[in-house]
mmCIF file of C-alpha atoms and ligand atoms in Angstrom:
data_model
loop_
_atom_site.group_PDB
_atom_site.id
_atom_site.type_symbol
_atom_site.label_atom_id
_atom_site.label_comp_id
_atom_site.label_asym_id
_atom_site.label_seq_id
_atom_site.Cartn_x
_atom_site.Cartn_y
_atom_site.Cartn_z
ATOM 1 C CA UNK A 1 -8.359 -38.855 -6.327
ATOM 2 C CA UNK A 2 -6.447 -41.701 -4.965
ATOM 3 C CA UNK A 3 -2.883 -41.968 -5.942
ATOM 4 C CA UNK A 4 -3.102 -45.261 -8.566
ATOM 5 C CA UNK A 5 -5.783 -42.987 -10.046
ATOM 6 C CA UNK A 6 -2.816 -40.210 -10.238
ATOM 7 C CA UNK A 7 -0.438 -42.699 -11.631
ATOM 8 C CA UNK A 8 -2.605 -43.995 -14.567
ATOM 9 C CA UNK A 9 -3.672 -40.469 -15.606
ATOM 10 C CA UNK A 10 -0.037 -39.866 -15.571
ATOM 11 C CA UNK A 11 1.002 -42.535 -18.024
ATOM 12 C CA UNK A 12 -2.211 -41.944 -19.962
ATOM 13 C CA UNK A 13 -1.301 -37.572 -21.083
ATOM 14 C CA UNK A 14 2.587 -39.131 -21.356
ATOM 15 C CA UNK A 15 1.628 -41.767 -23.805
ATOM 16 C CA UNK A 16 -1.303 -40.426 -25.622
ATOM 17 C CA UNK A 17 -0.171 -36.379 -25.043
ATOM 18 C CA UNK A 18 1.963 -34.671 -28.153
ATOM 19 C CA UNK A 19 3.326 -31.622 -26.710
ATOM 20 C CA UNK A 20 3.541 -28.881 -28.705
ATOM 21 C CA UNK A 21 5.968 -25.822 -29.585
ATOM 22 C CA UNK A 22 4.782 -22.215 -29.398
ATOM 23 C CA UNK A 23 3.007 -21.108 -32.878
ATOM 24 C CA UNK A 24 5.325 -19.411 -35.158
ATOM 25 C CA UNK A 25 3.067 -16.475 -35.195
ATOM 26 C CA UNK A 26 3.841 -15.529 -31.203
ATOM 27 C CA UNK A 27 6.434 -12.808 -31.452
ATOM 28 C CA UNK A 28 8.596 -11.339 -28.261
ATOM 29 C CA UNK A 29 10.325 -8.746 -30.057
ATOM 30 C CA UNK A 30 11.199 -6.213 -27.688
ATOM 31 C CA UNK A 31 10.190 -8.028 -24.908
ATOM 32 C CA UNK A 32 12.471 -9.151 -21.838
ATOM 33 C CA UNK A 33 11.964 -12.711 -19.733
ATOM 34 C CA UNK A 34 13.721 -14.042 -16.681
ATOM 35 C CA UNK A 35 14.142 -17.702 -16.750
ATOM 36 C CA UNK A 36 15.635 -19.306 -13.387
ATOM 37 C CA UNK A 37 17.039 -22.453 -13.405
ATOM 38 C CA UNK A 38 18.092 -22.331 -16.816
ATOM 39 C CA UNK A 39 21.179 -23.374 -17.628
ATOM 40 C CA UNK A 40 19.970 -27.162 -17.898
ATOM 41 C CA UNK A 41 16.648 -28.817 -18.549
ATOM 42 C CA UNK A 42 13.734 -27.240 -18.997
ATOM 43 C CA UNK A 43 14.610 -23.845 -17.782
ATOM 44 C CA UNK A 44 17.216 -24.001 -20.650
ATOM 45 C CA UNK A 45 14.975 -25.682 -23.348
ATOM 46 C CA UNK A 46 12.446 -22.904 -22.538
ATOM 47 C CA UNK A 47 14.546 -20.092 -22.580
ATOM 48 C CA UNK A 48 15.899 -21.257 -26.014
ATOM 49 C CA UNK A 49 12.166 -21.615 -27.108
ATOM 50 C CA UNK A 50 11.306 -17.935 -26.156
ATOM 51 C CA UNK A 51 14.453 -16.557 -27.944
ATOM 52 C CA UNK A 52 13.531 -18.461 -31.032
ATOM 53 C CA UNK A 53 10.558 -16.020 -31.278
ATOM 54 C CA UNK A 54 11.991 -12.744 -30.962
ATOM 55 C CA UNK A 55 13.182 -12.126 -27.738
ATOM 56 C CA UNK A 56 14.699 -9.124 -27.504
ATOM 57 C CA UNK A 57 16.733 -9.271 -23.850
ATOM 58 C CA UNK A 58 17.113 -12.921 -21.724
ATOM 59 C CA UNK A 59 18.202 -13.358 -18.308
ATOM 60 C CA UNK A 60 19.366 -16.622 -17.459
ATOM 61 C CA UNK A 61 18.894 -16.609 -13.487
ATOM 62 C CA UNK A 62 21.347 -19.465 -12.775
ATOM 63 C CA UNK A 63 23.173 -20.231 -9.500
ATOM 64 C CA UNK A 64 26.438 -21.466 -12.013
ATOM 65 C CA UNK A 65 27.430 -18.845 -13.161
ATOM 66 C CA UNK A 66 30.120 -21.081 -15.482
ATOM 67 C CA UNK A 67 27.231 -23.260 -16.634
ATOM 68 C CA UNK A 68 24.998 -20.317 -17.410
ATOM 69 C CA UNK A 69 27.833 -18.799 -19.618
ATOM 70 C CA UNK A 70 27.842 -22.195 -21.633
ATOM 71 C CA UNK A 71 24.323 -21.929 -21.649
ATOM 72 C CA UNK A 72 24.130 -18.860 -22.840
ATOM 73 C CA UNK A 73 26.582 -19.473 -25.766
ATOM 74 C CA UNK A 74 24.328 -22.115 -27.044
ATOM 75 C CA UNK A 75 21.373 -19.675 -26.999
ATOM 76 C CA UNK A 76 23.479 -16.955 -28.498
ATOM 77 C CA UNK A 77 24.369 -19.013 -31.070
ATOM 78 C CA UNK A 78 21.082 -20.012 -31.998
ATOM 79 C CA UNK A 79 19.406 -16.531 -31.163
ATOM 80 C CA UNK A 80 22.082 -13.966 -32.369
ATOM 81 C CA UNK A 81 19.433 -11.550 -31.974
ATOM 82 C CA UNK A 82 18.715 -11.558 -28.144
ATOM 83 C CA UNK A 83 20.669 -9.665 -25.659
ATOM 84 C CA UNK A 84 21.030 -12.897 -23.488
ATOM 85 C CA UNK A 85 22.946 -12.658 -20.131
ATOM 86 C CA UNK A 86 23.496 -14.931 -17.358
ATOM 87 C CA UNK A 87 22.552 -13.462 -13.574
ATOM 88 C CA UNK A 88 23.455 -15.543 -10.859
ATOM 89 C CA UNK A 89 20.626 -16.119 -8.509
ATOM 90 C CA UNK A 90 20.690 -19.083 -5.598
ATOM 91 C CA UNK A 91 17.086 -20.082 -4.031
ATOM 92 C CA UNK A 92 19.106 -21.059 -0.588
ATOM 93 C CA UNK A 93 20.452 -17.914 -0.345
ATOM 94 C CA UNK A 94 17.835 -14.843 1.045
ATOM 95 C CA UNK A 95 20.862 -12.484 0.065
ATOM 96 C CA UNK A 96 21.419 -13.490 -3.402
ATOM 97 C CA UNK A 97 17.347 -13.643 -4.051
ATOM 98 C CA UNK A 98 17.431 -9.901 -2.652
ATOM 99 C CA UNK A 99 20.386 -8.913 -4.609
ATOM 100 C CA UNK A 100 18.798 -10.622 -7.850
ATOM 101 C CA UNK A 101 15.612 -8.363 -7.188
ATOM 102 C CA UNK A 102 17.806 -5.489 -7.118
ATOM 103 C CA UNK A 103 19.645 -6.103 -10.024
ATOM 104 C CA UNK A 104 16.235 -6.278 -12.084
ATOM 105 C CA UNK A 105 15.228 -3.201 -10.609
ATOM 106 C CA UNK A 106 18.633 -1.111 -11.247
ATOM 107 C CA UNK A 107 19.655 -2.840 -14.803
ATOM 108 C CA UNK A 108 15.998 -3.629 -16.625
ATOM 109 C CA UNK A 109 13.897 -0.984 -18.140
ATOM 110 C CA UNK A 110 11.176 -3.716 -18.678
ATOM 111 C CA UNK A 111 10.201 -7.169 -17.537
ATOM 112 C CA UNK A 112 8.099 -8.828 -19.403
ATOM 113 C CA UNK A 113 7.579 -12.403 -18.685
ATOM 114 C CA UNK A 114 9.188 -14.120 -15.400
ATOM 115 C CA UNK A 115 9.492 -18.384 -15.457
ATOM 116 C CA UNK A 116 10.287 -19.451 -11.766
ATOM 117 C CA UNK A 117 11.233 -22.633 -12.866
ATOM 118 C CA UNK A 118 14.967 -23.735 -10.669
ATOM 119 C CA UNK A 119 13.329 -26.646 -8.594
ATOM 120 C CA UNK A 120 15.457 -29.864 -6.880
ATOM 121 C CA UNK A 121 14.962 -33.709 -5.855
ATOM 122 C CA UNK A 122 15.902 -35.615 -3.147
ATOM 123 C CA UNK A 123 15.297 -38.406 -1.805
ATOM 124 C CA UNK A 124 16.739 -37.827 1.800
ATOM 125 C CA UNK A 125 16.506 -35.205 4.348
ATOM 126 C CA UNK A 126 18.660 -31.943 3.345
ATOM 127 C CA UNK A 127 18.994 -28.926 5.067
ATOM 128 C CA UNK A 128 19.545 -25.639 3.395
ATOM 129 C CA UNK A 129 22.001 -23.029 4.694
ATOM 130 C CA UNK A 130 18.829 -20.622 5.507
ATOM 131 C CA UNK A 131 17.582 -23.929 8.020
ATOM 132 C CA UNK A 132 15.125 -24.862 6.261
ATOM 133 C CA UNK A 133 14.490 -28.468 4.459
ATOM 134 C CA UNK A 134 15.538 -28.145 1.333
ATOM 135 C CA UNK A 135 12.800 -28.880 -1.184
ATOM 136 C CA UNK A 136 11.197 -26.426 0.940
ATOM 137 C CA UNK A 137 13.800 -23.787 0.505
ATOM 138 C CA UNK A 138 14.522 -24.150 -3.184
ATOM 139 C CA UNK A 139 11.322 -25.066 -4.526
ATOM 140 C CA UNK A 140 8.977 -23.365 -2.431
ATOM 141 C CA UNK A 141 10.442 -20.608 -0.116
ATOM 142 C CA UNK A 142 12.886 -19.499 -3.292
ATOM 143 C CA UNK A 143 10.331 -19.557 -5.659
ATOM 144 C CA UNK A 144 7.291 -17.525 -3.355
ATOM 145 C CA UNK A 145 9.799 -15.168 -2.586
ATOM 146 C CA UNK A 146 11.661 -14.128 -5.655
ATOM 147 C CA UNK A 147 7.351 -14.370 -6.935
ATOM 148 C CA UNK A 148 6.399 -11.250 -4.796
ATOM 149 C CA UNK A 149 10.052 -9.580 -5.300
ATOM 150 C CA UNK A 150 9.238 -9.619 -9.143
ATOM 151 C CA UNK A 151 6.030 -8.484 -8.959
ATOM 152 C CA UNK A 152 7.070 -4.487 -9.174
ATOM 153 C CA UNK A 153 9.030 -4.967 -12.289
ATOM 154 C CA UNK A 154 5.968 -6.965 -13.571
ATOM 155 C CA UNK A 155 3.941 -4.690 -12.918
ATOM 156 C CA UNK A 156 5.330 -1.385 -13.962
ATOM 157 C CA UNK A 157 5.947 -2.726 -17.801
ATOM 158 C CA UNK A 158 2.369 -3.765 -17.657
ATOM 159 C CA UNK A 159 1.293 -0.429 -16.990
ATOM 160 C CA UNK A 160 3.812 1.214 -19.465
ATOM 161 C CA UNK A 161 3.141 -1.173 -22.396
ATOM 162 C CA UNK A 162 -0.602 -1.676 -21.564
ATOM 163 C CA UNK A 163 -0.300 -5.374 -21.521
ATOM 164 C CA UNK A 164 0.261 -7.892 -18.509
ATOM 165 C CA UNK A 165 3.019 -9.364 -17.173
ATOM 166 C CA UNK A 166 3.311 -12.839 -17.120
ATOM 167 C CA UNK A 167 4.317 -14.998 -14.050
ATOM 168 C CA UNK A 168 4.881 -18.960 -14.279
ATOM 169 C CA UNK A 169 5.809 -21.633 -11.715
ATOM 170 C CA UNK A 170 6.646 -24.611 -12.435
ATOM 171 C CA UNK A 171 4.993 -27.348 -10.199
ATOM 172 C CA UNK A 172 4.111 -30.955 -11.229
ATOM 173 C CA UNK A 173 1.167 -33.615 -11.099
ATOM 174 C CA UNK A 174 3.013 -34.748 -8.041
ATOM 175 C CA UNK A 175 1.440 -31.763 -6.230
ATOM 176 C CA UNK A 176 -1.714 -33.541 -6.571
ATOM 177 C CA UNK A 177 -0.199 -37.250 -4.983
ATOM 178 C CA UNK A 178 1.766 -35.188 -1.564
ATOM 179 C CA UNK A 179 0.321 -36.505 1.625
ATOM 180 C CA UNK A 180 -2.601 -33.386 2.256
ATOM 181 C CA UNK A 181 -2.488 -34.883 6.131
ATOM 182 C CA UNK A 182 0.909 -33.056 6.320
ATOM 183 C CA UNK A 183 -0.244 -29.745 5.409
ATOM 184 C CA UNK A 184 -4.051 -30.208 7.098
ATOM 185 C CA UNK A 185 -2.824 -31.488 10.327
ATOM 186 C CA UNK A 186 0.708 -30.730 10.843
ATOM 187 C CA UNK A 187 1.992 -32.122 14.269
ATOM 188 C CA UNK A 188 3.414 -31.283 17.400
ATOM 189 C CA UNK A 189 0.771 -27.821 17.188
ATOM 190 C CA UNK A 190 3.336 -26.745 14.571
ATOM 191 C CA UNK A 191 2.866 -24.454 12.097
ATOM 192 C CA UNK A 192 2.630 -25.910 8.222
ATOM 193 C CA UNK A 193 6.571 -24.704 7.145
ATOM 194 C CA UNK A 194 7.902 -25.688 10.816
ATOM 195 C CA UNK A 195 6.295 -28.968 10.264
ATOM 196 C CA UNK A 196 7.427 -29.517 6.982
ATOM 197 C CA UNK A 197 11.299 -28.118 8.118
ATOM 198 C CA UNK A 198 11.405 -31.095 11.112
ATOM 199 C CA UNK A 199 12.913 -34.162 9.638
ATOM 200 C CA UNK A 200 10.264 -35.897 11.497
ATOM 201 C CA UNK A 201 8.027 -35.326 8.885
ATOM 202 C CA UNK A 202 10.470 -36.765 6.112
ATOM 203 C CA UNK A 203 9.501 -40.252 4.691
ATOM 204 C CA UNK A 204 12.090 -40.665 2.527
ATOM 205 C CA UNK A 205 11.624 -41.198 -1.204
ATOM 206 C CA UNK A 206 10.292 -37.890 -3.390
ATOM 207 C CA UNK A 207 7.341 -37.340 -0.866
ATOM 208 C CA UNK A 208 8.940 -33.837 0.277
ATOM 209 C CA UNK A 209 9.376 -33.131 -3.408
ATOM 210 C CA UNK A 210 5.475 -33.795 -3.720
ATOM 211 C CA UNK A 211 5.140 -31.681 -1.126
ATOM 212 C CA UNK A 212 6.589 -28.534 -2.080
ATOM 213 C CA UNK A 213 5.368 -28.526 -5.320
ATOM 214 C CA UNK A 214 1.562 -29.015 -3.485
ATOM 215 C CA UNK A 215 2.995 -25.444 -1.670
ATOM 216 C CA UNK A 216 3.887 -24.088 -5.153
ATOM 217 C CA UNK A 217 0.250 -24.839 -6.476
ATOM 218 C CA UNK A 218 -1.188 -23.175 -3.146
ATOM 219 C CA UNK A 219 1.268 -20.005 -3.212
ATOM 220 C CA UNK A 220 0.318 -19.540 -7.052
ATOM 221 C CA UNK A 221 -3.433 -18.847 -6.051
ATOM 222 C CA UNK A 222 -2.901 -17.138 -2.963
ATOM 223 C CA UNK A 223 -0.721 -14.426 -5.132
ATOM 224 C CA UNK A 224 -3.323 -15.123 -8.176
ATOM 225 C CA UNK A 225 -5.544 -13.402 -5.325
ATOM 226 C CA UNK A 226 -3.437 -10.443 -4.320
ATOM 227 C CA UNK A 227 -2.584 -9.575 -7.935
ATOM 228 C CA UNK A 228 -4.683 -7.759 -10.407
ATOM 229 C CA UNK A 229 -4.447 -9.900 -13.930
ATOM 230 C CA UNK A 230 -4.361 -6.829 -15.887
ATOM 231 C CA UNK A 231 -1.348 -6.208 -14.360
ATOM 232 C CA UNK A 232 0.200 -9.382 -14.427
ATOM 233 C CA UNK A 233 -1.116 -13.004 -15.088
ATOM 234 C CA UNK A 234 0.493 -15.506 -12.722
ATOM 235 C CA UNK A 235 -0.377 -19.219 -13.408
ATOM 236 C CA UNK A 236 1.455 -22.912 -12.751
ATOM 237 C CA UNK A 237 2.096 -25.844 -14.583
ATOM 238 C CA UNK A 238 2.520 -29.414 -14.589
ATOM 239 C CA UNK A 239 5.821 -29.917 -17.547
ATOM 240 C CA UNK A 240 4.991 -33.812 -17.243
ATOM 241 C CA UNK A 241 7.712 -36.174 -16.627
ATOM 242 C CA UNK A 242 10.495 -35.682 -18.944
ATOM 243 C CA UNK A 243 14.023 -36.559 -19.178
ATOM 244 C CA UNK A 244 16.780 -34.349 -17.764
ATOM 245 C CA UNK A 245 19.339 -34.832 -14.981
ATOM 246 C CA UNK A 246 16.288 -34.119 -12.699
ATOM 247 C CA UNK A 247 15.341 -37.546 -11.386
ATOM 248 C CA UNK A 248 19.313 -38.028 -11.609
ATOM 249 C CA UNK A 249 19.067 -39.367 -7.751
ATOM 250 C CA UNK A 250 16.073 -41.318 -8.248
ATOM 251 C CA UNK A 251 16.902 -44.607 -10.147
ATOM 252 C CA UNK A 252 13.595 -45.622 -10.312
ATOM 253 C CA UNK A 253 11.923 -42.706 -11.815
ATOM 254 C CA UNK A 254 14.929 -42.680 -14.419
ATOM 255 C CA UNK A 255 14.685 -46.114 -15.051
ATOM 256 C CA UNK A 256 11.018 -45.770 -15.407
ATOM 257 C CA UNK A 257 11.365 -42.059 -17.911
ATOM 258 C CA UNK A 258 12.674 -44.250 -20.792
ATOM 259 C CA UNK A 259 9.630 -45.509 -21.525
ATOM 260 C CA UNK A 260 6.951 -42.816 -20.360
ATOM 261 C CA UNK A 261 9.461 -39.774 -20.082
ATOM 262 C CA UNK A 262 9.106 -36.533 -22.979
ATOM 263 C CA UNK A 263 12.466 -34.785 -23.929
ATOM 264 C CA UNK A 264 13.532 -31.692 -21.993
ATOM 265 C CA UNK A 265 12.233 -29.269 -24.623
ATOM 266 C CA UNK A 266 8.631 -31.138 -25.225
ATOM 267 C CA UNK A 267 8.764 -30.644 -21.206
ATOM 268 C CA UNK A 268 9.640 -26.797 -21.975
ATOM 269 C CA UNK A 269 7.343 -26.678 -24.327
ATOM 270 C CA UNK A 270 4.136 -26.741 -21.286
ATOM 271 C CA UNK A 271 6.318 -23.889 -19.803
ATOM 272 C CA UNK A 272 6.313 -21.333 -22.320
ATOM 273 C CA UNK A 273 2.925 -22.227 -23.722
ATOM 274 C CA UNK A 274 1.846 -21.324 -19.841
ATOM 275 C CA UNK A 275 4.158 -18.565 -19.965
ATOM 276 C CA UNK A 276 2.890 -17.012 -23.047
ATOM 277 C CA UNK A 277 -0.754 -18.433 -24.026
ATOM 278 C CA UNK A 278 -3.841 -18.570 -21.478
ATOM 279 C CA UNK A 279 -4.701 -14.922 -21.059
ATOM 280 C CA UNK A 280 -7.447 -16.752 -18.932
ATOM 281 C CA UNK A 281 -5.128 -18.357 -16.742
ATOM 282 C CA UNK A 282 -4.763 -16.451 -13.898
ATOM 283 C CA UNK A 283 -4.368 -18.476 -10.466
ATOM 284 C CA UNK A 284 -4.711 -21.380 -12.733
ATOM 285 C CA UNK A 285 -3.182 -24.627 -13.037
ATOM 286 C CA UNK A 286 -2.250 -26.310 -16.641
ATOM 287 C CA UNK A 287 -1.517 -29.452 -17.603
ATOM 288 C CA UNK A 288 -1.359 -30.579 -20.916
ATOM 289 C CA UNK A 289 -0.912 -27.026 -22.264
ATOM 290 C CA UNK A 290 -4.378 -26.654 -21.073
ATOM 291 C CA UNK A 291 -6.014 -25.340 -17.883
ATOM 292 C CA UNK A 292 -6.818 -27.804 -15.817
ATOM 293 C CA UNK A 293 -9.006 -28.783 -11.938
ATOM 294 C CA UNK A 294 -6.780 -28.612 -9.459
ATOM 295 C CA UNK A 295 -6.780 -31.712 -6.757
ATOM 296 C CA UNK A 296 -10.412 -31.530 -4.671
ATOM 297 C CA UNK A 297 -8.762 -30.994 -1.641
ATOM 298 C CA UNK A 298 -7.012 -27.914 -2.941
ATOM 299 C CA UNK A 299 -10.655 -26.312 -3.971
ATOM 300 C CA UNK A 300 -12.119 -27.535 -0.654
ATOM 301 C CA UNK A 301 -13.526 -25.098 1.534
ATOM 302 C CA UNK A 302 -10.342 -26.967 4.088
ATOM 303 C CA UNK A 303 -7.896 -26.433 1.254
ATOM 304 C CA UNK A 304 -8.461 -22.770 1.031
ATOM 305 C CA UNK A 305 -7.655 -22.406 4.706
ATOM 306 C CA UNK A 306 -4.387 -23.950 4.391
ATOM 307 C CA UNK A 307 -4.032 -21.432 1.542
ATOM 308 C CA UNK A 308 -4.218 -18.682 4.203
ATOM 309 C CA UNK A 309 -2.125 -20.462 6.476
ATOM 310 C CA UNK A 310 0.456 -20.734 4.559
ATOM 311 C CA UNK A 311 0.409 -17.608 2.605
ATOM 312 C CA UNK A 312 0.544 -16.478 6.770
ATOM 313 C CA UNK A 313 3.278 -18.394 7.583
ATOM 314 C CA UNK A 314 5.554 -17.574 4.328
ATOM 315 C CA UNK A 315 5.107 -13.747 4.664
ATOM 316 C CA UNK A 316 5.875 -14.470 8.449
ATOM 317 C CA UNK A 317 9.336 -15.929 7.555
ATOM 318 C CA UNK A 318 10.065 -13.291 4.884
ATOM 319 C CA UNK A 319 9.647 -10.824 7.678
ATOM 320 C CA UNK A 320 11.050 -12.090 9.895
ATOM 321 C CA UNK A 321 14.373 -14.086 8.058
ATOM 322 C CA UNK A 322 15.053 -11.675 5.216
ATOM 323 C CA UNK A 323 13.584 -8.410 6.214
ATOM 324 C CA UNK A 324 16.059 -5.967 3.225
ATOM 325 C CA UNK A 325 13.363 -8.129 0.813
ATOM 326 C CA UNK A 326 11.267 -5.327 1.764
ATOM 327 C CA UNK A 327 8.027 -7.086 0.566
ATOM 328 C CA UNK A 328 5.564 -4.121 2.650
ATOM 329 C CA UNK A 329 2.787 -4.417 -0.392
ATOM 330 C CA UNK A 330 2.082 -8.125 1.104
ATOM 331 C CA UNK A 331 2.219 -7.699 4.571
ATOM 332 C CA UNK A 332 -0.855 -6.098 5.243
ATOM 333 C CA UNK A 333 -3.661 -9.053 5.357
HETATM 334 N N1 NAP B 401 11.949 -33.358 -15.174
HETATM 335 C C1 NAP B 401 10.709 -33.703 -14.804
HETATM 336 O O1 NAP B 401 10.244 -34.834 -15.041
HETATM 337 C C2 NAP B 401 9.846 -32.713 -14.067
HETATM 338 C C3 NAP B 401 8.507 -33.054 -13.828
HETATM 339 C C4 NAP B 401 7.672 -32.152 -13.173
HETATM 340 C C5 NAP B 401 8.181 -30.931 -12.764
HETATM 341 N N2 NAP B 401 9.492 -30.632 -12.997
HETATM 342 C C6 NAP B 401 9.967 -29.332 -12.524
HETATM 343 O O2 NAP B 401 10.589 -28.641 -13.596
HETATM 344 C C7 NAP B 401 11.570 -27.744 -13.081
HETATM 345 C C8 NAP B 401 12.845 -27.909 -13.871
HETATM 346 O O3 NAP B 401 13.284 -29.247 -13.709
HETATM 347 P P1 NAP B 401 14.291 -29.958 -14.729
HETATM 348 O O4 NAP B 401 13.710 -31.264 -15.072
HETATM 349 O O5 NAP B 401 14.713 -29.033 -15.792
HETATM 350 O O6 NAP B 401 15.505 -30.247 -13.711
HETATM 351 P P2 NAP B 401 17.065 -29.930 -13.815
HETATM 352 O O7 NAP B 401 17.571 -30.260 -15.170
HETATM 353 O O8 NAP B 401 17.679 -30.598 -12.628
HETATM 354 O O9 NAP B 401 17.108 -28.341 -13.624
HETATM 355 C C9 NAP B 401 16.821 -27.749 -12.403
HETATM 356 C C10 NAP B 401 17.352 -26.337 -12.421
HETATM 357 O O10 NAP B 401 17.106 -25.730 -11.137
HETATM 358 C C11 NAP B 401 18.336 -25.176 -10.678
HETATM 359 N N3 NAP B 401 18.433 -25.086 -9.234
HETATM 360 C C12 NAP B 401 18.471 -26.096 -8.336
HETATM 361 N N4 NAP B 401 18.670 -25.610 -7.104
HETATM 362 C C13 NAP B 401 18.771 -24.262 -7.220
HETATM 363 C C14 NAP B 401 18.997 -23.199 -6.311
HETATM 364 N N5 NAP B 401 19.241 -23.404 -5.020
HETATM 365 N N6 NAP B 401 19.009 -21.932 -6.788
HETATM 366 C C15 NAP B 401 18.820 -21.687 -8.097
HETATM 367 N N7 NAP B 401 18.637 -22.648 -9.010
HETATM 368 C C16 NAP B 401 18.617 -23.923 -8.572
HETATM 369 C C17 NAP B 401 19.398 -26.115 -11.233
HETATM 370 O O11 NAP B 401 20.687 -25.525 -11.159
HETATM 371 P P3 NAP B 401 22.008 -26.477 -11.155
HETATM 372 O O12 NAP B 401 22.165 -26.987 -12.547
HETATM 373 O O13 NAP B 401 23.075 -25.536 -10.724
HETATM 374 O O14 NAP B 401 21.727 -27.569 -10.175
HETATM 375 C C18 NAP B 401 18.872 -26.274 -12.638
HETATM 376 O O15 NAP B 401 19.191 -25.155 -13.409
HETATM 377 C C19 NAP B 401 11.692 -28.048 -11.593
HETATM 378 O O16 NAP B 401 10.963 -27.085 -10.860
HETATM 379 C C20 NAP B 401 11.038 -29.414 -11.447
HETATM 380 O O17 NAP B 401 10.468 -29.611 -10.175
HETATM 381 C C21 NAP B 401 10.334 -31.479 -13.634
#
């Protein structure tokens, strides 16, 4: 689909589209969720959705500790009933991912429902502190590997409380408009991340944001393939373009949200419909609160081997960059 195609199907769902809040009849009492990225946006508006139906225990994975607390009040406030605390977790930090992980496994008895949601936008090349570029850091590398670190906490409540886990990532349309050529044929015989990390490849403007969130669609199906989904349903989801301080470096797109954009809850409201809804979702993308095709070259026979490769190539930096993640389950294939 070419990109003008993209754009008008874009502006179609946000001007025709009414998002919709979960049904009061969905109750999370004694349930626990992790929500990262949530002390602003939609990470917050979700997290304040799922409490609103009975959450019993919340963990607000923030790397703001200060703004998490604030966050947190609000919730409180609002939820009196949920045990809501805020962990600090940082997506350019392997260390604080692995400490995160550790956390969950030392102070939760349960996990029930995990939102990797914490994603950034720039428009110019950044380099994160682990070397890597930085939407790829934050929005993929963060989010793939906190995915598989979860994953045993997932899993274990699944099997105690006969029910699956549930596993969301938040990606976006714009997974469907990244340049494939990047990813199909990356250049100078480098490998898809190493291409990616080499400001060569950075055309500034959002299209490394497109990118990683085309790597977030791709990771979610090559874990969708490793996981049984009676164990734990893992899914993504295009939130649509809504207003929060998200596009806050891109005038344009700001400029261009007052008249197309949703509010950050209607946004939140695609994330914990994905999170929650959809037993049939696994692997799947949704848009629209509804499953949806992913992009043709993602379902090509040339899409699934960049699946592979990259699934390759992200275990191979786990390995080899943050080894104490101790991620042995994954290594194997
Ligand atoms: N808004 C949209 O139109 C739109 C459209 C499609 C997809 N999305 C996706 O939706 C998700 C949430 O976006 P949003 O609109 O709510 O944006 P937002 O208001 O900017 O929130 C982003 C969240 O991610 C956190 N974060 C950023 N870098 C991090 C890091 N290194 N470690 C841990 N957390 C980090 C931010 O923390 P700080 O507050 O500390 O920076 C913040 O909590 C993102 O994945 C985004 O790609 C948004």
């Amino acid at each position: 689909m070419s990109n003008l195609w993209n754009f008008i199907s874009m502006v179609w769902y946000q001007l025709t589209f009414k998002p919709q809040p979960l049904p009061d009849d969905i109750r999370l009492e004694g349930q626990t969720a992790i929500v990262t990225g949530s002390n602003v946006g939609l990470g917050f508006e979700a997290a304040k959705e799922l409490a609103s139906h009975g959450l019993s225990r919340l963990i607000l994975a923030v790397r703001d500790p200060a703004k998490g607390e604030a966050a947190r009040a609000e919730i409180a406030q609002a939820a009196p009933e949920c045990d809501v605390r805020v962990w600090s977790l940082d997506q350019e930090s392997w260390a604080s991912m692995v400490a995160f992980a550790a956390r969950v496994r030392t102070e939760l008895d349960r996990v029930d429902v995990a939102l990797l949601n914490a994603g950034l936008k720039r428009l110019d090349f950044g380099r994160s502190p682990t070397g890597h570029e930085a939407h790829v850091q934050v929005n993929y590398l963060g989010t793939a590997l906190l995915s598989l670190l979860l994953v045993e906490p997932l899993r274990r409540t699944a099997r105690q409380t006969r029910k699956p886990g549930r596993m969301t990532i938040t990606a976006s349309s714009v997974a469907f408009w990244a340049r494939v050529r990047e990813v199909r044929e990356p250049k100078g015989g480098k490998g898809i991340l190493a291409w990616l990390d080499d400001p060569a490849s950075f055309v500034p403007g959002d299209s490394h944001y497109c990118l990683s969130k085309l790597l977030d669609v791709f990771w979610t199906r090559a874990l969708a393939a490793r996981l049984d989904p009676a164990d734990i349903i893992v899914n993504t989801l295009n939130p649509g373009y809504c207003r929060s301080s998200f596009h806050r470096v891109d005038s344009q797109a700001e400029a261009f949200g007052q008249y197309l954009a949703w509010s950050s809850a209607e946004g939140a409201y695609h994330v914990t419909d994905a999170a929650v809804r959809h037993p049939d979702s696994h692997g799947a993308y949704l848009s629209e609160q509804r499953v949806r095709p992913v992009s043709r070259f993602i379902s090509s026979a040339q899409g699934k081997e960049v699946q592979q490769k990259l699934w390759d190539e992200t275990i191979a930096v786990f390995r080899e960059e943050c080894p104490e993640a101790n991620i042995k389950e994954f290594t194997s294939d």
